[in-house]
């Protein structure tokens, strides 16, 4: 049964792995070492995740676009690295503007609702 576009927009699709899961442990490790790539056994040894669980978890993370794979090596994906960098930048900008009042009224004069005019 179809749902409305407004209801679709309200769906919370948090694709971040749940803390304590194998996916979270592996992704956290790879994000912390984003400048390196690792073999499955190195990931298992560094994260404490059972070697037999590392492979299937990495495949699911790759299918979700979270990790990249070449040969025997795995690393956090460029997409995740880009999002992490953008989030860090946004946080730094927000922090640098904490003492400045936000001019919402002026912003509202030019704001555009991207949902308007959608068919």
C-alpha atoms as an extended CHARMM CRD file, in Angstrom:
* protein
*
       119  EXT
         1         1  UNK       CA              0.0000000000        0.0000000000        0.0000000000  PROA      1               0.0000000000
         2         2  UNK       CA              1.5410000000        3.3430000000       -0.9840000000  PROA      2               0.0000000000
         3         3  UNK       CA              2.1440000000        6.0850000000        1.5550000000  PROA      3               0.0000000000
         4         4  UNK       CA              2.1410000000        9.8510000000        1.1040000000  PROA      4               0.0000000000
         5         5  UNK       CA              5.3590000000       11.7430000000        0.3760000000  PROA      5               0.0000000000
         6         6  UNK       CA              4.9580000000       13.5870000000        3.6920000000  PROA      6               0.0000000000
         7         7  UNK       CA              4.7660000000       10.2980000000        5.5990000000  PROA      7               0.0000000000
         8         8  UNK       CA              7.7490000000        9.0100000000        3.6590000000  PROA      8               0.0000000000
         9         9  UNK       CA              9.7310000000       12.1120000000        4.7220000000  PROA      9               0.0000000000
        10        10  UNK       CA              8.9020000000       11.3820000000        8.3690000000  PROA      10              0.0000000000
        11        11  UNK       CA             10.4490000000        7.9040000000        8.3340000000  PROA      11              0.0000000000
        12        12  UNK       CA             13.5750000000        7.8260000000       10.4850000000  PROA      12              0.0000000000
        13        13  UNK       CA             16.0960000000        5.8170000000        8.4640000000  PROA      13              0.0000000000
        14        14  UNK       CA             19.1450000000        5.8730000000       10.7120000000  PROA      14              0.0000000000
        15        15  UNK       CA             21.5130000000        3.4970000000        8.9230000000  PROA      15              0.0000000000
        16        16  UNK       CA             24.2470000000        3.9170000000       11.5220000000  PROA      16              0.0000000000
        17        17  UNK       CA             25.1710000000        0.5270000000       12.9980000000  PROA      17              0.0000000000
        18        18  UNK       CA             23.9440000000       -0.0160000000       16.5490000000  PROA      18              0.0000000000
        19        19  UNK       CA             26.6830000000        0.3190000000       19.1860000000  PROA      19              0.0000000000
        20        20  UNK       CA             27.9480000000       -3.0430000000       20.3720000000  PROA      20              0.0000000000
        21        21  UNK       CA             27.2820000000       -4.8180000000       17.0750000000  PROA      21              0.0000000000
        22        22  UNK       CA             30.0060000000       -6.2930000000       14.8850000000  PROA      22              0.0000000000
        23        23  UNK       CA             29.2440000000       -3.7060000000       12.1990000000  PROA      23              0.0000000000
        24        24  UNK       CA             29.6660000000       -0.8580000000       14.6880000000  PROA      24              0.0000000000
        25        25  UNK       CA             32.9370000000       -2.2510000000       16.0420000000  PROA      25              0.0000000000
        26        26  UNK       CA             34.4100000000       -2.7750000000       12.5790000000  PROA      26              0.0000000000
        27        27  UNK       CA             33.2240000000        0.5520000000       11.1560000000  PROA      27              0.0000000000
        28        28  UNK       CA             34.4500000000        2.4460000000       14.2430000000  PROA      28              0.0000000000
        29        29  UNK       CA             37.8740000000        0.8250000000       13.8960000000  PROA      29              0.0000000000
        30        30  UNK       CA             38.1180000000        1.6050000000       10.1850000000  PROA      30              0.0000000000
        31        31  UNK       CA             36.9490000000        5.2080000000       10.7190000000  PROA      31              0.0000000000
        32        32  UNK       CA             39.5580000000        5.6850000000       13.4580000000  PROA      32              0.0000000000
        33        33  UNK       CA             42.2050000000        4.4390000000       11.0130000000  PROA      33              0.0000000000
        34        34  UNK       CA             40.8190000000        6.0310000000        7.8440000000  PROA      34              0.0000000000
        35        35  UNK       CA             44.2750000000        6.5400000000        6.3540000000  PROA      35              0.0000000000
        36        36  UNK       CA             44.9650000000        2.7810000000        6.2360000000  PROA      36              0.0000000000
        37        37  UNK       CA             43.4770000000       -0.4170000000        4.7940000000  PROA      37              0.0000000000
        38        38  UNK       CA             43.4170000000       -3.7550000000        6.6110000000  PROA      38              0.0000000000
        39        39  UNK       CA             42.9910000000       -7.4590000000        5.9210000000  PROA      39              0.0000000000
        40        40  UNK       CA             40.0870000000       -9.3510000000        7.4810000000  PROA      40              0.0000000000
        41        41  UNK       CA             42.3770000000      -11.0070000000       10.0100000000  PROA      41              0.0000000000
        42        42  UNK       CA             43.8880000000       -7.6480000000       11.0160000000  PROA      42              0.0000000000
        43        43  UNK       CA             40.3950000000       -6.2500000000       11.5130000000  PROA      43              0.0000000000
        44        44  UNK       CA             39.3740000000       -9.2800000000       13.5820000000  PROA      44              0.0000000000
        45        45  UNK       CA             42.4890000000       -9.0130000000       15.7490000000  PROA      45              0.0000000000
        46        46  UNK       CA             42.0940000000       -5.2480000000       16.2650000000  PROA      46              0.0000000000
        47        47  UNK       CA             38.3520000000       -5.2540000000       16.9910000000  PROA      47              0.0000000000
        48        48  UNK       CA             37.8680000000       -8.5130000000       18.8600000000  PROA      48              0.0000000000
        49        49  UNK       CA             35.1660000000       -9.5370000000       16.3730000000  PROA      49              0.0000000000
        50        50  UNK       CA             35.3000000000      -13.2610000000       15.5770000000  PROA      50              0.0000000000
        51        51  UNK       CA             37.1720000000      -13.9380000000       12.3260000000  PROA      51              0.0000000000
        52        52  UNK       CA             34.1870000000      -15.8450000000       10.9240000000  PROA      52              0.0000000000
        53        53  UNK       CA             31.9280000000      -12.8220000000       11.4660000000  PROA      53              0.0000000000
        54        54  UNK       CA             34.2690000000      -10.2030000000       10.0110000000  PROA      54              0.0000000000
        55        55  UNK       CA             33.8860000000      -11.2880000000        6.3660000000  PROA      55              0.0000000000
        56        56  UNK       CA             30.0660000000      -11.2920000000        6.2090000000  PROA      56              0.0000000000
        57        57  UNK       CA             29.9060000000       -8.0350000000        8.1600000000  PROA      57              0.0000000000
        58        58  UNK       CA             32.3690000000       -6.3600000000        5.7880000000  PROA      58              0.0000000000
        59        59  UNK       CA             30.3230000000       -7.5260000000        2.7960000000  PROA      59              0.0000000000
        60        60  UNK       CA             27.1620000000       -5.9660000000        4.2820000000  PROA      60              0.0000000000
        61        61  UNK       CA             29.0590000000       -2.7450000000        5.0330000000  PROA      61              0.0000000000
        62        62  UNK       CA             30.3730000000       -2.6850000000        1.4530000000  PROA      62              0.0000000000
        63        63  UNK       CA             26.8690000000       -3.1980000000        0.0470000000  PROA      63              0.0000000000
        64        64  UNK       CA             25.7280000000       -0.2420000000        2.1880000000  PROA      64              0.0000000000
        65        65  UNK       CA             28.5700000000        1.8860000000        0.7740000000  PROA      65              0.0000000000
        66        66  UNK       CA             30.3540000000        2.1610000000        4.1260000000  PROA      66              0.0000000000
        67        67  UNK       CA             33.5970000000        0.3550000000        3.2430000000  PROA      67              0.0000000000
        68        68  UNK       CA             35.7160000000       -0.2300000000        0.1380000000  PROA      68              0.0000000000
        69        69  UNK       CA             37.4120000000       -3.4960000000       -0.7970000000  PROA      69              0.0000000000
        70        70  UNK       CA             40.4020000000       -4.1760000000       -3.0420000000  PROA      70              0.0000000000
        71        71  UNK       CA             42.2380000000       -7.4780000000       -3.1310000000  PROA      71              0.0000000000
        72        72  UNK       CA             42.5630000000       -8.6400000000        0.4760000000  PROA      72              0.0000000000
        73        73  UNK       CA             42.2460000000       -5.1490000000        1.9580000000  PROA      73              0.0000000000
        74        74  UNK       CA             39.3450000000       -3.1810000000        3.4060000000  PROA      74              0.0000000000
        75        75  UNK       CA             39.0540000000        0.4820000000        4.3780000000  PROA      75              0.0000000000
        76        76  UNK       CA             36.3730000000        2.9730000000        5.2850000000  PROA      76              0.0000000000
        77        77  UNK       CA             34.7590000000        4.3430000000        2.1180000000  PROA      77              0.0000000000
        78        78  UNK       CA             35.4750000000        7.7480000000        0.6490000000  PROA      78              0.0000000000
        79        79  UNK       CA             31.7980000000        8.5740000000        1.1790000000  PROA      79              0.0000000000
        80        80  UNK       CA             32.0520000000        7.9750000000        4.9330000000  PROA      80              0.0000000000
        81        81  UNK       CA             35.2890000000        9.9400000000        5.0670000000  PROA      81              0.0000000000
        82        82  UNK       CA             33.6350000000       12.8380000000        3.1920000000  PROA      82              0.0000000000
        83        83  UNK       CA             30.5980000000       12.8460000000        5.4780000000  PROA      83              0.0000000000
        84        84  UNK       CA             32.8470000000       12.7560000000        8.5390000000  PROA      84              0.0000000000
        85        85  UNK       CA             34.8980000000       15.6780000000        7.2140000000  PROA      85              0.0000000000
        86        86  UNK       CA             31.7740000000       17.6800000000        6.3360000000  PROA      86              0.0000000000
        87        87  UNK       CA             30.2660000000       17.0290000000        9.7480000000  PROA      87              0.0000000000
        88        88  UNK       CA             33.4740000000       18.1410000000       11.4240000000  PROA      88              0.0000000000
        89        89  UNK       CA             33.5470000000       21.2860000000        9.3120000000  PROA      89              0.0000000000
        90        90  UNK       CA             29.8930000000       22.0760000000       10.0580000000  PROA      90              0.0000000000
        91        91  UNK       CA             30.5240000000       21.5750000000       13.7700000000  PROA      91              0.0000000000
        92        92  UNK       CA             33.5440000000       23.8890000000       13.6730000000  PROA      92              0.0000000000
        93        93  UNK       CA             31.5830000000       26.5790000000       11.8310000000  PROA      93              0.0000000000
        94        94  UNK       CA             28.6530000000       26.2800000000       14.2350000000  PROA      94              0.0000000000
        95        95  UNK       CA             30.9940000000       26.5010000000       17.2130000000  PROA      95              0.0000000000
        96        96  UNK       CA             32.6780000000       29.5890000000       15.7980000000  PROA      96              0.0000000000
        97        97  UNK       CA             29.2840000000       31.2990000000       15.4780000000  PROA      97              0.0000000000
        98        98  UNK       CA             27.8780000000       30.3490000000       18.8970000000  PROA      98              0.0000000000
        99        99  UNK       CA             28.1810000000       33.8790000000       20.2630000000  PROA      99              0.0000000000
       100       100  UNK       CA             26.5430000000       35.5040000000       17.2370000000  PROA      100             0.0000000000
       101       101  UNK       CA             22.7630000000       35.8350000000       17.1460000000  PROA      101             0.0000000000
       102       102  UNK       CA             21.1640000000       33.9260000000       14.2920000000  PROA      102             0.0000000000
       103       103  UNK       CA             19.1470000000       36.1280000000       11.9350000000  PROA      103             0.0000000000
       104       104  UNK       CA             16.2930000000       33.7080000000       11.2960000000  PROA      104             0.0000000000
       105       105  UNK       CA             13.9180000000       36.4250000000       10.1370000000  PROA      105             0.0000000000
       106       106  UNK       CA             16.2540000000       37.5100000000        7.3640000000  PROA      106             0.0000000000
       107       107  UNK       CA             16.9060000000       33.8980000000        6.4030000000  PROA      107             0.0000000000
       108       108  UNK       CA             13.1910000000       33.1550000000        6.2160000000  PROA      108             0.0000000000
       109       109  UNK       CA             12.7580000000       35.9040000000        3.6190000000  PROA      109             0.0000000000
       110       110  UNK       CA             14.8450000000       33.8590000000        1.1600000000  PROA      110             0.0000000000
       111       111  UNK       CA             14.2450000000       30.2830000000        2.3550000000  PROA      111             0.0000000000
       112       112  UNK       CA             12.7650000000       27.8410000000       -0.1310000000  PROA      112             0.0000000000
       113       113  UNK       CA             10.8970000000       24.6970000000        0.8510000000  PROA      113             0.0000000000
       114       114  UNK       CA             12.2680000000       21.9660000000       -1.4590000000  PROA      114             0.0000000000
       115       115  UNK       CA              8.9980000000       20.0450000000       -1.0920000000  PROA      115             0.0000000000
       116       116  UNK       CA              6.9670000000       22.8160000000       -2.7520000000  PROA      116             0.0000000000
       117       117  UNK       CA              6.1310000000       22.2790000000       -6.3910000000  PROA      117             0.0000000000
       118       118  UNK       CA              6.9020000000       18.5710000000       -6.1570000000  PROA      118             0.0000000000
       119       119  UNK       CA              4.5580000000       16.3840000000       -8.1770000000  PROA      119             0.0000000000
